[in-house]
């Protein structure tokens, strides 16, 4: 499912908490990292306390260590950075039922197979991050001012 970064930032990650995986792509690295941080913070509040950051080139397998310090919770956040291939069937499997997968990709074409697969899958979220418009910067500024009740 494709969503805009503007809507995601303004509305937060809570409305997408049932998504199995997130693809954050584009050429705006700062925005990609910001959205990833919002996701990590949101899921951490919901008990996803273990984070695995991986540099794997293919998302088709996943080896993880047993979490000894978390006896009853296996919830984890798995972050992949710029993989070349993503096995959608693997991401859809029960293997990740207690995990959330975040794929950050700053070298992905809009017409790539990975992007197309995420855009059409209803369980996955695709967010394309490109330069933010001045209008959107004003919206964020206004929301911040109203939220903190700062008067100028």
PDB file of C-alpha atoms in Angstrom, residues 32-109:
ATOM      1  CA  UNK A  32      13.971   8.332   5.053  1.00  0.00           C
ATOM      2  CA  UNK A  33      15.786   8.289   8.413  1.00  0.00           C
ATOM      3  CA  UNK A  34      13.119  10.437  10.086  1.00  0.00           C
ATOM      4  CA  UNK A  35      10.314   8.105   9.004  1.00  0.00           C
ATOM      5  CA  UNK A  36      12.328   5.061  10.094  1.00  0.00           C
ATOM      6  CA  UNK A  37      12.891   6.695  13.504  1.00  0.00           C
ATOM      7  CA  UNK A  38       9.164   7.415  13.850  1.00  0.00           C
ATOM      8  CA  UNK A  39       8.405   3.766  13.063  1.00  0.00           C
ATOM      9  CA  UNK A  40      11.015   2.422  15.490  1.00  0.00           C
ATOM     10  CA  UNK A  41       9.754   4.712  18.289  1.00  0.00           C
ATOM     11  CA  UNK A  42       6.141   3.766  17.664  1.00  0.00           C
ATOM     12  CA  UNK A  43       6.786   0.023  17.631  1.00  0.00           C
ATOM     13  CA  UNK A  44       9.133   0.247  20.631  1.00  0.00           C
ATOM     14  CA  UNK A  45       6.241   1.722  22.635  1.00  0.00           C
ATOM     15  CA  UNK A  46       4.245  -1.390  21.726  1.00  0.00           C
ATOM     16  CA  UNK A  47       6.819  -3.863  23.034  1.00  0.00           C
ATOM     17  CA  UNK A  48       9.105  -4.281  20.013  1.00  0.00           C
ATOM     18  CA  UNK A  49      12.265  -3.719  22.045  1.00  0.00           C
ATOM     19  CA  UNK A  50      14.890  -5.649  20.107  1.00  0.00           C
ATOM     20  CA  UNK A  51      16.281  -4.052  16.934  1.00  0.00           C
ATOM     21  CA  UNK A  52      18.348  -5.894  14.328  1.00  0.00           C
ATOM     22  CA  UNK A  53      20.059  -3.692  11.723  1.00  0.00           C
ATOM     23  CA  UNK A  54      21.188  -5.741   8.737  1.00  0.00           C
ATOM     24  CA  UNK A  55      23.230  -4.960   5.644  1.00  0.00           C
ATOM     25  CA  UNK A  56      22.092  -8.076   3.770  1.00  0.00           C
ATOM     26  CA  UNK A  57      21.850  -7.723  -0.008  1.00  0.00           C
ATOM     27  CA  UNK A  58      19.034 -10.266  -0.282  1.00  0.00           C
ATOM     28  CA  UNK A  59      16.005 -10.336   2.003  1.00  0.00           C
ATOM     29  CA  UNK A  60      15.184 -14.027   1.700  1.00  0.00           C
ATOM     30  CA  UNK A  61      16.440 -15.482   4.965  1.00  0.00           C
ATOM     31  CA  UNK A  62      16.959 -14.259   8.465  1.00  0.00           C
ATOM     32  CA  UNK A  63      19.126 -15.661  11.213  1.00  0.00           C
ATOM     33  CA  UNK A  64      18.494 -14.267  14.642  1.00  0.00           C
ATOM     34  CA  UNK A  65      19.815 -14.925  18.083  1.00  0.00           C
ATOM     35  CA  UNK A  66      17.545 -16.112  20.850  1.00  0.00           C
ATOM     36  CA  UNK A  67      16.652 -13.203  23.058  1.00  0.00           C
ATOM     37  CA  UNK A  68      17.720 -14.450  26.480  1.00  0.00           C
ATOM     38  CA  UNK A  69      16.877 -11.196  28.226  1.00  0.00           C
ATOM     39  CA  UNK A  70      13.312 -11.262  26.928  1.00  0.00           C
ATOM     40  CA  UNK A  71      11.822 -14.477  28.188  1.00  0.00           C
ATOM     41  CA  UNK A  72       8.253 -13.925  27.077  1.00  0.00           C
ATOM     42  CA  UNK A  73       8.513 -11.479  24.180  1.00  0.00           C
ATOM     43  CA  UNK A  74       9.964 -12.220  20.769  1.00  0.00           C
ATOM     44  CA  UNK A  75       8.821  -8.967  19.201  1.00  0.00           C
ATOM     45  CA  UNK A  76      11.586  -7.376  17.198  1.00  0.00           C
ATOM     46  CA  UNK A  77      12.224  -4.719  14.578  1.00  0.00           C
ATOM     47  CA  UNK A  78      14.356  -5.849  11.642  1.00  0.00           C
ATOM     48  CA  UNK A  79      15.891  -3.051   9.565  1.00  0.00           C
ATOM     49  CA  UNK A  80      17.442  -3.770   6.166  1.00  0.00           C
ATOM     50  CA  UNK A  81      19.543  -1.121   4.452  1.00  0.00           C
ATOM     51  CA  UNK A  82      19.621  -0.999   0.609  1.00  0.00           C
ATOM     52  CA  UNK A  83      18.992  -4.679  -0.229  1.00  0.00           C
ATOM     53  CA  UNK A  84      19.180  -5.654  -3.909  1.00  0.00           C
ATOM     54  CA  UNK A  85      16.464  -8.309  -3.712  1.00  0.00           C
ATOM     55  CA  UNK A  86      13.435  -8.823  -1.505  1.00  0.00           C
ATOM     56  CA  UNK A  87      11.509 -12.087  -1.363  1.00  0.00           C
ATOM     57  CA  UNK A  88       7.913 -10.912  -0.840  1.00  0.00           C
ATOM     58  CA  UNK A  89       6.734 -14.459  -0.043  1.00  0.00           C
ATOM     59  CA  UNK A  90       9.334 -14.682   2.733  1.00  0.00           C
ATOM     60  CA  UNK A  91       8.188 -11.349   4.201  1.00  0.00           C
ATOM     61  CA  UNK A  92       4.579 -12.574   4.044  1.00  0.00           C
ATOM     62  CA  UNK A  93       5.377 -15.831   5.837  1.00  0.00           C
ATOM     63  CA  UNK A  94       4.637 -16.579   9.492  1.00  0.00           C
ATOM     64  CA  UNK A  95       8.353 -16.167  10.200  1.00  0.00           C
ATOM     65  CA  UNK A  96       7.811 -12.433  10.773  1.00  0.00           C
ATOM     66  CA  UNK A  97       4.452 -12.682  12.570  1.00  0.00           C
ATOM     67  CA  UNK A  98       5.934 -11.199  15.793  1.00  0.00           C
ATOM     68  CA  UNK A  99       8.234  -8.772  13.994  1.00  0.00           C
ATOM     69  CA  UNK A 100       8.119  -5.686  11.876  1.00  0.00           C
ATOM     70  CA  UNK A 101      10.455  -5.281   8.907  1.00  0.00           C
ATOM     71  CA  UNK A 102      11.685  -1.861   7.786  1.00  0.00           C
ATOM     72  CA  UNK A 103      13.543  -1.640   4.492  1.00  0.00           C
ATOM     73  CA  UNK A 104      15.377   1.647   3.934  1.00  0.00           C
ATOM     74  CA  UNK A 105      16.518   2.166   0.359  1.00  0.00           C
ATOM     75  CA  UNK A 106      18.017   5.341  -1.108  1.00  0.00           C
ATOM     76  CA  UNK A 107      19.028   3.772  -4.441  1.00  0.00           C
ATOM     77  CA  UNK A 108      15.715   2.283  -5.550  1.00  0.00           C
ATOM     78  CA  UNK A 109      14.077   3.142  -8.875  1.00  0.00           C
TER      79      UNK A 109
END
